[in-house]
Amino acid sequence: MVPNLVKQQLWSPVEALNLLVALTDRHQDSTSIMKILHVMETYRVSSEWTDEKEKPLLQLLGSYNSTDLIQCLEKSLKDEKEKSIETLFFSEIRQTKDLDEETLEKAQKIVTTVNNLIESGDIKQHRDVAHARNLSQSTATENLEEILAVLCNAVHLCNAKEKWWPRANQMISWCILALSDTGKLLEMGTGEGKSCVIAMFAALRALRGEKVDVVSSSSVLCQRDAKEWNDFYSHLGITTDTNKDGDRKKCFQKDVVYGTIEAFAADHLRQIFEMKDVRPDRRYQCIIIDEVDSLLLDEGVQLTYLSSPMVSMQHLNTILAMIWSHVRQYGFLSTGHRTFVQGPPASFFKAIFGSIDTDETGIDGAIDILRIAEESKIVPEGYTEEIYKSGKDDILKKLKIVSQDAVVDFFKEMEQYVPYDFTVYTLNEKGMLHLRKPSTYTNQDIPDLSFLVLGDGLCCPLYDSEESLIKPIAELISAKIQYTPCTNSKDNQNAFLAKRLTQGREYVVENDSVCPVDFRSTGIVELSKKWGDGLQQFVEIKHQIKLSIISAVTNYICNVSFFQKYHGNIYGTTGTLGSDSEMHFMQDMYPQISACKMPTFNQRKLFEVQGTLQPSAEEWKSEIKCVVMTQLSPNSYRGGRAALVICETINKAKEIYEELKGIIPGETILYCRSDRDSLSKIEKELLPGDVIVATNLAGRGTDIKVSKQVNNNGGLFVILSFLSDNTRVELQAFGRTARKGKPGSAQIIMTSDHLPDEFRTSVSSLEEAKKTKERLAAEKMKDMMNDVTEMKLREDLFSEYCRTLQDIHRNTKEYEKKAVVAIMNEFWGIWLQTKSEDIDQLKRDELQTSLRADLALARSKSESRLHHVQAFTTTSSLGIMHWMRKNGMLALGCLKKLWHKIKVGQP
């Protein structure tokens, strides 16, 4: 334990040595020494710690016997008082230099005054809500003091049931938000009461007569918070609702609306695109974001759109099925640092012949290669003739005499006959590629082909990527159908992507529906999300379930643009604001926003155990089981604890759950779904011996409750079983323990087997892996800036179309409107797809000019068509595409790139 104190930088090596000497001199019983060290580790006792009488630990070691010392330490540490207002302001907030002195002095006076009212009991005289409403427009110190007192009373009466009051650091956070002229983001430690601060600040803005939108990362969390704070809002005469289902117009008439970003963005699109009366009078006055880093960073350029099914494009399902029938024959294999696409197995001579250009080699067919094998003694004499005369089933039987080693050797012989260099692999016991014959030549002009040699005379070609296969597969499909040529290869690419995606990782299948999973960040099963570009349909074909209707993207908005509608009135809280590069990204996107780091109300008692990088998945599972059992089991110096194991995917969570459930002394709970029933499983208080195994669902916005006995034994022990994409996700996971001043521990236990191939073999320690991940996260921020530029162009084009749409609604006769809008929407969706390459290249002026001209022509044609056919109420995509092709706008079948990161709003 002493080395752990040094690793946590609580004691220097010299101080730790002095500590060990003092312990062994005065307390010779090893159990007593372990108990003392356990208390020190649990409460993060540093060399600078002193008790209430200002005595340092080394002095106390010589003043008490073991039993009395342990009791003295536990009493002193458990009874730790909250930090004083002076400490919070002078020692911590001022040191960050995030706020100007005028704001600090004003906030300190407001909080000190209200805190004195709480301590004296006089605050009960400050309950006049109507008076607070009248004062709400003012930022004068005495007026904010009165408003804060009224809000604290409301919290005390409605949420605390008269048992507690908002803490000083919560009141300080409220003051900083209330005194900010523009948007403000607060980094508040996990377990510091962010939802209370959000509710109190939302109430202030609502008292001013503003409409407030409160956004969270999960609909379950939104419903939870709205319900938890409903009595508080009602007490203040403020109406509230959750933006989920039901009467949306009625919902948006409320003062405070809780919801996810997808729900808010979808309702915005319903208003401006579908012209539905959803939020006609609700301005974008104030938005408060819970877990702001998740929504502004992890999902910063996420796109929300309302589904626009195109039934007439169902003819494409046949083509998708044909593509899948070819792609399904391929797979993916890894060497540990490089991934290949594995082609379908074939007899070794056919596999070689199908992969090489035989011009000027004298090889006219696969049988010629088999003759070379016979001449090289790889196969017996007369074997070629036997194979030539055999049927397919007989060939497979006869191939069994050809050994794997013989085929590997044959590739060396073949290099003498063809101008190719062969790299040959076999599979090891773990199912990974093992190099048997390296590349022979260094001449880059000689093509290098890779093969996997199986048993029984079979082998497979290996491809560097699926890119080299897309054109051949497209040509095979093209030969079987009549179509107008097109350069689009996105469908083929997404067929290979569908092969890569794993059920229980990137998606789940429920009720015959494919639902994507945000496994990298929140762990949420995204019931309202569908992939585009045929990816959704390929995964559905993969699982042999009914195909969903192909949708056209005709409306959209990304998170950045939606948040910018609030013109800087963006406020938020999170436990982790992020790295410098992430902060720069947020400031570039939202220049009116500033950030401030808030102190905790008392010392955080998280003890971070040194993480481990296990060399294999089996050793990883074994280590997790060992650590969990060690922490759950009582020993000579402490009782048993409870544990939370956070896994990267649903599959891995289920795997660890199965490993643990038979050996855990208490209850084992699996938490992988973001619904109400699943959340109720983890709302119970954990007892010693209990374990929760979860995905990232438990890593953000979840308050894991533990019993007093668990806290006395060291608190909840959290294991993060993977290396997260960024430090913020890691800190959020560790934030499930050591909350509200209680003790807790956390550790990363991961395996190199779960790392991406590109740096699996180059990483030898957890520290190296973290540095690599942080570098990749910084690169991601740069990519996001490029994505924002492209999305800005797309949204400007969408705005241009919306102006045309609004004009149609104003000037078209009612009985024609529905048909004209349907025609124009399908035209617009197909136009977007055909212009995808120009959008990628950011040809803004050219695109805007083209769109205006094309929209005018399309509108004229659609209205003319309606005038000639009275009964016509809709049109088909095929008709639109045919007309566009005649007018030189596209080649039929040219369905260009959509976007992968898309959310579908409820229709």
mmCIF file of N, CA, C and O in Angstrom, residues 624-633 641-643 645 656-669 687-693:
data_model
loop_
_atom_site.group_PDB
_atom_site.id
_atom_site.type_symbol
_atom_site.label_atom_id
_atom_site.label_comp_id
_atom_site.label_asym_id
_atom_site.label_seq_id
_atom_site.Cartn_x
_atom_site.Cartn_y
_atom_site.Cartn_z
ATOM 1 N N ILE A 624 -9.665 -9.315 -14.116
ATOM 2 C CA ILE A 624 -10.888 -8.651 -13.639
ATOM 3 C C ILE A 624 -11.532 -9.485 -12.530
ATOM 4 O O ILE A 624 -11.932 -8.958 -11.482
ATOM 5 N N LYS A 625 -11.642 -10.805 -12.755
ATOM 6 C CA LYS A 625 -12.233 -11.668 -11.730
ATOM 7 C C LYS A 625 -11.437 -11.614 -10.429
ATOM 8 O O LYS A 625 -12.011 -11.531 -9.340
ATOM 9 N N CYS A 626 -10.120 -11.644 -10.561
ATOM 10 C CA CYS A 626 -9.257 -11.634 -9.375
ATOM 11 C C CYS A 626 -9.412 -10.333 -8.592
ATOM 12 O O CYS A 626 -9.580 -10.346 -7.375
ATOM 13 N N VAL A 627 -9.385 -9.187 -9.312
ATOM 14 C CA VAL A 627 -9.495 -7.889 -8.642
ATOM 15 C C VAL A 627 -10.874 -7.722 -8.006
ATOM 16 O O VAL A 627 -11.000 -7.253 -6.866
ATOM 17 N N VAL A 628 -11.924 -8.106 -8.729
ATOM 18 C CA VAL A 628 -13.281 -7.990 -8.186
ATOM 19 C C VAL A 628 -13.411 -8.813 -6.910
ATOM 20 O O VAL A 628 -13.931 -8.329 -5.888
ATOM 21 N N MET A 629 -12.968 -10.062 -6.946
ATOM 22 C CA MET A 629 -13.088 -10.920 -5.763
ATOM 23 C C MET A 629 -12.250 -10.402 -4.603
ATOM 24 O O MET A 629 -12.673 -10.475 -3.442
ATOM 25 N N THR A 630 -11.078 -9.852 -4.908
ATOM 26 C CA THR A 630 -10.229 -9.284 -3.849
ATOM 27 C C THR A 630 -10.927 -8.107 -3.181
ATOM 28 O O THR A 630 -10.893 -7.961 -1.938
ATOM 29 N N GLN A 631 -11.558 -7.254 -3.969
ATOM 30 C CA GLN A 631 -12.213 -6.073 -3.408
ATOM 31 C C GLN A 631 -13.518 -6.431 -2.679
ATOM 32 O O GLN A 631 -13.868 -5.798 -1.694
ATOM 33 N N LEU A 632 -14.231 -7.421 -3.174
ATOM 34 C CA LEU A 632 -15.507 -7.794 -2.556
ATOM 35 C C LEU A 632 -15.335 -8.590 -1.267
ATOM 36 O O LEU A 632 -16.193 -8.554 -0.389
ATOM 37 N N SER A 633 -14.231 -9.303 -1.178
ATOM 38 C CA SER A 633 -14.035 -10.202 -0.031
ATOM 39 C C SER A 633 -13.463 -9.448 1.162
ATOM 40 O O SER A 633 -12.526 -8.654 1.014
ATOM 41 N N ARG A 641 -16.418 -4.895 -0.055
ATOM 42 C CA ARG A 641 -16.871 -3.701 -0.781
ATOM 43 C C ARG A 641 -17.844 -4.118 -1.883
ATOM 44 O O ARG A 641 -18.177 -5.288 -2.041
ATOM 45 N N ALA A 642 -18.314 -3.149 -2.645
ATOM 46 C CA ALA A 642 -19.125 -3.396 -3.846
ATOM 47 C C ALA A 642 -18.316 -2.918 -5.045
ATOM 48 O O ALA A 642 -17.394 -2.102 -4.902
ATOM 49 N N ALA A 643 -18.663 -3.422 -6.232
ATOM 50 C CA ALA A 643 -17.875 -3.090 -7.423
ATOM 51 C C ALA A 643 -18.778 -2.767 -8.608
ATOM 52 O O ALA A 643 -19.909 -3.231 -8.704
ATOM 53 N N VAL A 645 -18.167 -2.773 -12.828
ATOM 54 C CA VAL A 645 -17.276 -3.077 -13.945
ATOM 55 C C VAL A 645 -17.906 -2.482 -15.205
ATOM 56 O O VAL A 645 -19.005 -2.873 -15.599
ATOM 57 N N ILE A 656 -18.322 -10.700 -19.292
ATOM 58 C CA ILE A 656 -17.823 -10.535 -17.925
ATOM 59 C C ILE A 656 -18.895 -10.914 -16.909
ATOM 60 O O ILE A 656 -18.601 -11.529 -15.869
ATOM 61 N N TYR A 657 -20.144 -10.575 -17.210
ATOM 62 C CA TYR A 657 -21.250 -10.933 -16.314
ATOM 63 C C TYR A 657 -21.314 -12.451 -16.127
ATOM 64 O O TYR A 657 -21.464 -12.946 -14.993
ATOM 65 N N GLU A 658 -21.192 -13.203 -17.222
ATOM 66 C CA GLU A 658 -21.230 -14.659 -17.134
ATOM 67 C C GLU A 658 -20.051 -15.200 -16.326
ATOM 68 O O GLU A 658 -20.173 -16.196 -15.616
ATOM 69 N N GLU A 659 -18.904 -14.544 -16.447
ATOM 70 C CA GLU A 659 -17.720 -14.972 -15.696
ATOM 71 C C GLU A 659 -17.888 -14.752 -14.198
ATOM 72 O O GLU A 659 -17.379 -15.522 -13.380
ATOM 73 N N LEU A 660 -18.604 -13.689 -13.830
ATOM 74 C CA LEU A 660 -18.679 -13.291 -12.426
ATOM 75 C C LEU A 660 -19.878 -13.851 -11.672
ATOM 76 O O LEU A 660 -19.802 -14.074 -10.461
ATOM 77 N N LYS A 661 -20.994 -14.065 -12.367
ATOM 78 C CA LYS A 661 -22.255 -14.302 -11.641
ATOM 79 C C LYS A 661 -22.239 -15.557 -10.764
ATOM 80 O O LYS A 661 -22.952 -15.612 -9.768
ATOM 81 N N GLY A 662 -21.416 -16.532 -11.106
ATOM 82 C CA GLY A 662 -21.390 -17.744 -10.301
ATOM 83 C C GLY A 662 -20.464 -17.693 -9.105
ATOM 84 O O GLY A 662 -20.513 -18.570 -8.240
ATOM 85 N N ILE A 663 -19.612 -16.647 -9.032
ATOM 86 C CA ILE A 663 -18.617 -16.612 -7.944
ATOM 87 C C ILE A 663 -18.786 -15.420 -7.013
ATOM 88 O O ILE A 663 -18.135 -15.345 -5.974
ATOM 89 N N ILE A 664 -19.681 -14.498 -7.369
ATOM 90 C CA ILE A 664 -19.864 -13.291 -6.563
ATOM 91 C C ILE A 664 -20.650 -13.613 -5.296
ATOM 92 O O ILE A 664 -21.689 -14.279 -5.365
ATOM 93 N N PRO A 665 -20.190 -13.147 -4.130
ATOM 94 C CA PRO A 665 -20.917 -13.450 -2.881
ATOM 95 C C PRO A 665 -22.271 -12.752 -2.785
ATOM 96 O O PRO A 665 -23.172 -13.238 -2.112
ATOM 97 N N GLY A 666 -22.423 -11.611 -3.431
ATOM 98 C CA GLY A 666 -23.686 -10.883 -3.367
ATOM 99 C C GLY A 666 -24.461 -10.981 -4.667
ATOM 100 O O GLY A 666 -24.418 -11.994 -5.377
ATOM 101 N N GLU A 667 -25.161 -9.900 -5.033
ATOM 102 C CA GLU A 667 -25.966 -9.877 -6.253
ATOM 103 C C GLU A 667 -25.139 -9.359 -7.428
ATOM 104 O O GLU A 667 -24.351 -8.421 -7.284
ATOM 105 N N THR A 668 -25.334 -9.979 -8.587
ATOM 106 C CA THR A 668 -24.667 -9.536 -9.816
ATOM 107 C C THR A 668 -25.719 -8.952 -10.749
ATOM 108 O O THR A 668 -26.684 -9.635 -11.091
ATOM 109 N N ILE A 669 -25.532 -7.699 -11.162
ATOM 110 C CA ILE A 669 -26.529 -6.986 -11.971
ATOM 111 C C ILE A 669 -25.909 -6.642 -13.317
ATOM 112 O O ILE A 669 -24.803 -6.098 -13.381
ATOM 113 N N LEU A 687 -24.804 -3.469 -1.528
ATOM 114 C CA LEU A 687 -24.288 -3.972 -0.258
ATOM 115 C C LEU A 687 -22.923 -4.609 -0.493
ATOM 116 O O LEU A 687 -22.544 -4.872 -1.635
ATOM 117 N N PRO A 688 -22.167 -4.873 0.557
ATOM 118 C CA PRO A 688 -20.895 -5.572 0.361
ATOM 119 C C PRO A 688 -21.097 -6.881 -0.392
ATOM 120 O O PRO A 688 -22.000 -7.658 -0.072
ATOM 121 N N GLY A 689 -20.281 -7.100 -1.404
ATOM 122 C CA GLY A 689 -20.386 -8.315 -2.206
ATOM 123 C C GLY A 689 -21.181 -8.153 -3.479
ATOM 124 O O GLY A 689 -21.185 -9.057 -4.322
ATOM 125 N N ASP A 690 -21.864 -7.004 -3.679
ATOM 126 C CA ASP A 690 -22.665 -6.779 -4.881
ATOM 127 C C ASP A 690 -21.799 -6.234 -6.021
ATOM 128 O O ASP A 690 -20.832 -5.505 -5.789
ATOM 129 N N VAL A 691 -22.188 -6.577 -7.261
ATOM 130 C CA VAL A 691 -21.462 -6.109 -8.447
ATOM 131 C C VAL A 691 -22.456 -5.685 -9.527
ATOM 132 O O VAL A 691 -23.442 -6.377 -9.768
ATOM 133 N N ILE A 692 -22.163 -4.561 -10.177
ATOM 134 C CA ILE A 692 -22.867 -4.164 -11.398
ATOM 135 C C ILE A 692 -21.884 -4.303 -12.560
ATOM 136 O O ILE A 692 -20.772 -3.778 -12.501
ATOM 137 N N VAL A 693 -22.305 -5.018 -13.595
ATOM 138 C CA VAL A 693 -21.531 -5.098 -14.834
ATOM 139 C C VAL A 693 -22.318 -4.319 -15.879
ATOM 140 O O VAL A 693 -23.486 -4.616 -16.126
#
